[in-house]
Amino acid sequence: MKALVWHGIGDIRLDNVDIPDIVEPTDAIVRLTTSAICGTDLHLVRGTMPGMKEGTIVGHEGVGVVEDVGAAVRGFTPGDRVVICSTIACGICSYCRAGYFAQCDTANPNGPQAGTSFFGGPEATGAVNGLQAEYARVPHATTTLVKIPDAVTDDQAIMISDVMPTGWFGARLAQVTEGDAVLVLGAGVVGQCAIASAKRQGATRVLVVDGLDDRLAIARTQNAEVINFNTEDPVEVVRELTGGIGVDRVIDAVGIDAQRPSGGPAAKTLPVSDDSFDAERGKAAPDADPEGDTWVPGNAPSLAVRWAVKAAAKAGSIGIIGVYPPNFDVFPIGEMMNRNLTVQAGNCNHRRYIPHLLAMAATGALDPAAFITQHAAPTRALDAYQRFDTREQGWLKTVLDVT
């Protein structure tokens, strides 16, 4: 089969590989109909998420049809149309039973303390082959697969494989509730999903910060109040718009690939020096190997979380869903403590939210497909990766039409 395979930092290829087989009785084989490219995939190529194993198939978003199931798989049969949860979970351990599927004690072959196991990730996550392929082996299929209602399209379902539940999870982490003023940092596709989620969880106002006008324009269609950090100081604007108080809740949907402002007042009032940001980038991506303008790590790794702490009202709360790798340990803890802020972060517990989001899509209460800007065949995936990586205008979310 054809699959997108990681060979090194800055080096992914469309290869011919073997179709996977059932290995464990809890496995299923799914024929992919739709996959997608996610910002997390860019971390793997840029080198801001270390430890990738050469030969790993990338991708963690998938929709398809069950081809075969292991002897221990219940509830699914060949022919079922399914969404694949991006994170793998057994459904049996105490963490899964409490809803913390991303911290399953069983799924990660590196042991219970290894944490989240997800498709197409580095060795620390289990190095489970990913979903940018024609077929995929799905471990713990009874929990990791969710049937798709007939009224839900593949485009809607692929968005609910990862980015929509991640945005929903971000709003939950930030403790969004009725009447809140919410700030979303980042207007990429996860940020867009966080805006939609915050509104559906009761937010009265949603402000959003980004440096790309095309992404802010999409946020504006959701009636978000947009702030371009290249022309305005986001912290000052947030305070101005909230009577000097700050927002009740902040969702960091940026993570370690944050960019410094290219101009405007924010470029002159950065919370730390350029040298400090350069040192952070060296620590976050020590093996980065850019090719011209592609595969370039963000040049201000801690900027989003620093802005989050400054923009939150005293005693407010912050939810972090932007990716920060395990080796990154820069955080403004003193300012956070002295403002009495609550901060929660983590990998999305996809299996907890996907059934509800599918039901919302089926009834028309939510249409995450609206954030898809590009469709591409797998043969064009490498070009799509590069366009997405360089933040080319109009490339918010690319779906790969596998069959």
JSON list of N, CA, C and O in Angstrom, two decimals, residues 149-168:
[
{"chain": "A", "resi": 149, "resn": "PRO", "atom": "N", "xyz": [-22.45, 7.86, 12.61]},
{"chain": "A", "resi": 149, "resn": "PRO", "atom": "CA", "xyz": [-23.86, 7.89, 12.21]},
{"chain": "A", "resi": 149, "resn": "PRO", "atom": "C", "xyz": [-24.01, 8.14, 10.71]},
{"chain": "A", "resi": 149, "resn": "PRO", "atom": "O", "xyz": [-23.18, 8.84, 10.10]},
{"chain": "A", "resi": 150, "resn": "ASP", "atom": "N", "xyz": [-25.05, 7.60, 10.13]},
{"chain": "A", "resi": 150, "resn": "ASP", "atom": "CA", "xyz": [-25.26, 7.73, 8.69]},
{"chain": "A", "resi": 150, "resn": "ASP", "atom": "C", "xyz": [-25.36, 9.19, 8.25]},
{"chain": "A", "resi": 150, "resn": "ASP", "atom": "O", "xyz": [-24.97, 9.54, 7.12]},
{"chain": "A", "resi": 151, "resn": "ALA", "atom": "N", "xyz": [-25.85, 10.06, 9.12]},
{"chain": "A", "resi": 151, "resn": "ALA", "atom": "CA", "xyz": [-26.04, 11.46, 8.75]},
{"chain": "A", "resi": 151, "resn": "ALA", "atom": "C", "xyz": [-24.75, 12.27, 8.77]},
{"chain": "A", "resi": 151, "resn": "ALA", "atom": "O", "xyz": [-24.74, 13.44, 8.37]},
{"chain": "A", "resi": 152, "resn": "VAL", "atom": "N", "xyz": [-23.64, 11.68, 9.21]},
{"chain": "A", "resi": 152, "resn": "VAL", "atom": "CA", "xyz": [-22.37, 12.39, 9.32]},
{"chain": "A", "resi": 152, "resn": "VAL", "atom": "C", "xyz": [-21.50, 12.06, 8.12]},
{"chain": "A", "resi": 152, "resn": "VAL", "atom": "O", "xyz": [-21.27, 10.88, 7.81]},
{"chain": "A", "resi": 153, "resn": "THR", "atom": "N", "xyz": [-20.99, 13.08, 7.45]},
{"chain": "A", "resi": 153, "resn": "THR", "atom": "CA", "xyz": [-20.14, 12.88, 6.27]},
{"chain": "A", "resi": 153, "resn": "THR", "atom": "C", "xyz": [-18.72, 12.53, 6.68]},
{"chain": "A", "resi": 153, "resn": "THR", "atom": "O", "xyz": [-18.29, 12.75, 7.82]},
{"chain": "A", "resi": 154, "resn": "ASP", "atom": "N", "xyz": [-17.95, 12.01, 5.72]},
{"chain": "A", "resi": 154, "resn": "ASP", "atom": "CA", "xyz": [-16.54, 11.74, 5.99]},
{"chain": "A", "resi": 154, "resn": "ASP", "atom": "C", "xyz": [-15.80, 13.02, 6.37]},
{"chain": "A", "resi": 154, "resn": "ASP", "atom": "O", "xyz": [-14.92, 12.99, 7.25]},
{"chain": "A", "resi": 155, "resn": "ASP", "atom": "N", "xyz": [-16.11, 14.14, 5.71]},
{"chain": "A", "resi": 155, "resn": "ASP", "atom": "CA", "xyz": [-15.43, 15.39, 6.04]},
{"chain": "A", "resi": 155, "resn": "ASP", "atom": "C", "xyz": [-15.71, 15.80, 7.48]},
{"chain": "A", "resi": 155, "resn": "ASP", "atom": "O", "xyz": [-14.81, 16.27, 8.20]},
{"chain": "A", "resi": 156, "resn": "GLN", "atom": "N", "xyz": [-16.95, 15.65, 7.93]},
{"chain": "A", "resi": 156, "resn": "GLN", "atom": "CA", "xyz": [-17.25, 15.97, 9.32]},
{"chain": "A", "resi": 156, "resn": "GLN", "atom": "C", "xyz": [-16.55, 15.01, 10.27]},
{"chain": "A", "resi": 156, "resn": "GLN", "atom": "O", "xyz": [-15.98, 15.41, 11.28]},
{"chain": "A", "resi": 157, "resn": "ALA", "atom": "N", "xyz": [-16.56, 13.73, 9.92]},
{"chain": "A", "resi": 157, "resn": "ALA", "atom": "CA", "xyz": [-15.98, 12.72, 10.80]},
{"chain": "A", "resi": 157, "resn": "ALA", "atom": "C", "xyz": [-14.47, 12.87, 10.93]},
{"chain": "A", "resi": 157, "resn": "ALA", "atom": "O", "xyz": [-13.92, 12.67, 12.02]},
{"chain": "A", "resi": 158, "resn": "ILE", "atom": "N", "xyz": [-13.78, 13.23, 9.84]},
{"chain": "A", "resi": 158, "resn": "ILE", "atom": "CA", "xyz": [-12.33, 13.35, 9.93]},
{"chain": "A", "resi": 158, "resn": "ILE", "atom": "C", "xyz": [-11.95, 14.51, 10.86]},
{"chain": "A", "resi": 158, "resn": "ILE", "atom": "O", "xyz": [-10.95, 14.44, 11.58]},
{"chain": "A", "resi": 159, "resn": "MET", "atom": "N", "xyz": [-12.76, 15.54, 10.89]},
{"chain": "A", "resi": 159, "resn": "MET", "atom": "CA", "xyz": [-12.49, 16.65, 11.81]},
{"chain": "A", "resi": 159, "resn": "MET", "atom": "C", "xyz": [-12.73, 16.24, 13.26]},
{"chain": "A", "resi": 159, "resn": "MET", "atom": "O", "xyz": [-12.14, 16.82, 14.18]},
{"chain": "A", "resi": 160, "resn": "ILE", "atom": "N", "xyz": [-13.59, 15.25, 13.45]},
{"chain": "A", "resi": 160, "resn": "ILE", "atom": "CA", "xyz": [-13.90, 14.79, 14.80]},
{"chain": "A", "resi": 160, "resn": "ILE", "atom": "C", "xyz": [-12.95, 13.69, 15.24]},
{"chain": "A", "resi": 160, "resn": "ILE", "atom": "O", "xyz": [-12.95, 13.27, 16.40]},
{"chain": "A", "resi": 161, "resn": "SER", "atom": "N", "xyz": [-12.05, 13.27, 14.37]},
{"chain": "A", "resi": 161, "resn": "SER", "atom": "CA", "xyz": [-11.02, 12.30, 14.75]},
{"chain": "A", "resi": 161, "resn": "SER", "atom": "C", "xyz": [-10.02, 12.92, 15.72]},
{"chain": "A", "resi": 161, "resn": "SER", "atom": "O", "xyz": [-9.51, 12.23, 16.61]},
{"chain": "A", "resi": 162, "resn": "ASP", "atom": "N", "xyz": [-9.74, 14.24, 15.55]},
{"chain": "A", "resi": 162, "resn": "ASP", "atom": "CA", "xyz": [-8.73, 14.86, 16.43]},
{"chain": "A", "resi": 162, "resn": "ASP", "atom": "C", "xyz": [-9.02, 16.32, 16.73]},
{"chain": "A", "resi": 162, "resn": "ASP", "atom": "O", "xyz": [-9.23, 16.70, 17.87]},
{"chain": "A", "resi": 163, "resn": "VAL", "atom": "N", "xyz": [-9.04, 17.19, 15.69]},
{"chain": "A", "resi": 163, "resn": "VAL", "atom": "CA", "xyz": [-8.98, 18.62, 15.97]},
{"chain": "A", "resi": 163, "resn": "VAL", "atom": "C", "xyz": [-10.21, 19.15, 16.69]},
{"chain": "A", "resi": 163, "resn": "VAL", "atom": "O", "xyz": [-10.11, 20.02, 17.57]},
{"chain": "A", "resi": 164, "resn": "MET", "atom": "N", "xyz": [-11.41, 18.65, 16.33]},
{"chain": "A", "resi": 164, "resn": "MET", "atom": "CA", "xyz": [-12.61, 19.15, 17.01]},
{"chain": "A", "resi": 164, "resn": "MET", "atom": "C", "xyz": [-12.65, 18.72, 18.47]},
{"chain": "A", "resi": 164, "resn": "MET", "atom": "O", "xyz": [-12.89, 19.56, 19.35]},
{"chain": "A", "resi": 165, "resn": "PRO", "atom": "N", "xyz": [-12.42, 17.45, 18.80]},
{"chain": "A", "resi": 165, "resn": "PRO", "atom": "CA", "xyz": [-12.38, 17.11, 20.23]},
{"chain": "A", "resi": 165, "resn": "PRO", "atom": "C", "xyz": [-11.25, 17.80, 20.97]},
{"chain": "A", "resi": 165, "resn": "PRO", "atom": "O", "xyz": [-11.38, 18.10, 22.17]},
{"chain": "A", "resi": 166, "resn": "THR", "atom": "N", "xyz": [-10.13, 18.09, 20.29]},
{"chain": "A", "resi": 166, "resn": "THR", "atom": "CA", "xyz": [-9.05, 18.80, 20.96]},
{"chain": "A", "resi": 166, "resn": "THR", "atom": "C", "xyz": [-9.48, 20.22, 21.32]},
{"chain": "A", "resi": 166, "resn": "THR", "atom": "O", "xyz": [-9.20, 20.71, 22.42]},
{"chain": "A", "resi": 167, "resn": "GLY", "atom": "N", "xyz": [-10.16, 20.89, 20.40]},
{"chain": "A", "resi": 167, "resn": "GLY", "atom": "CA", "xyz": [-10.69, 22.21, 20.72]},
{"chain": "A", "resi": 167, "resn": "GLY", "atom": "C", "xyz": [-11.70, 22.17, 21.85]},
{"chain": "A", "resi": 167, "resn": "GLY", "atom": "O", "xyz": [-11.71, 23.03, 22.74]},
{"chain": "A", "resi": 168, "resn": "TRP", "atom": "N", "xyz": [-12.57, 21.14, 21.83]},
{"chain": "A", "resi": 168, "resn": "TRP", "atom": "CA", "xyz": [-13.56, 20.98, 22.90]},
{"chain": "A", "resi": 168, "resn": "TRP", "atom": "C", "xyz": [-12.87, 20.75, 24.24]},
{"chain": "A", "resi": 168, "resn": "TRP", "atom": "O", "xyz": [-13.24, 21.33, 25.27]}
]
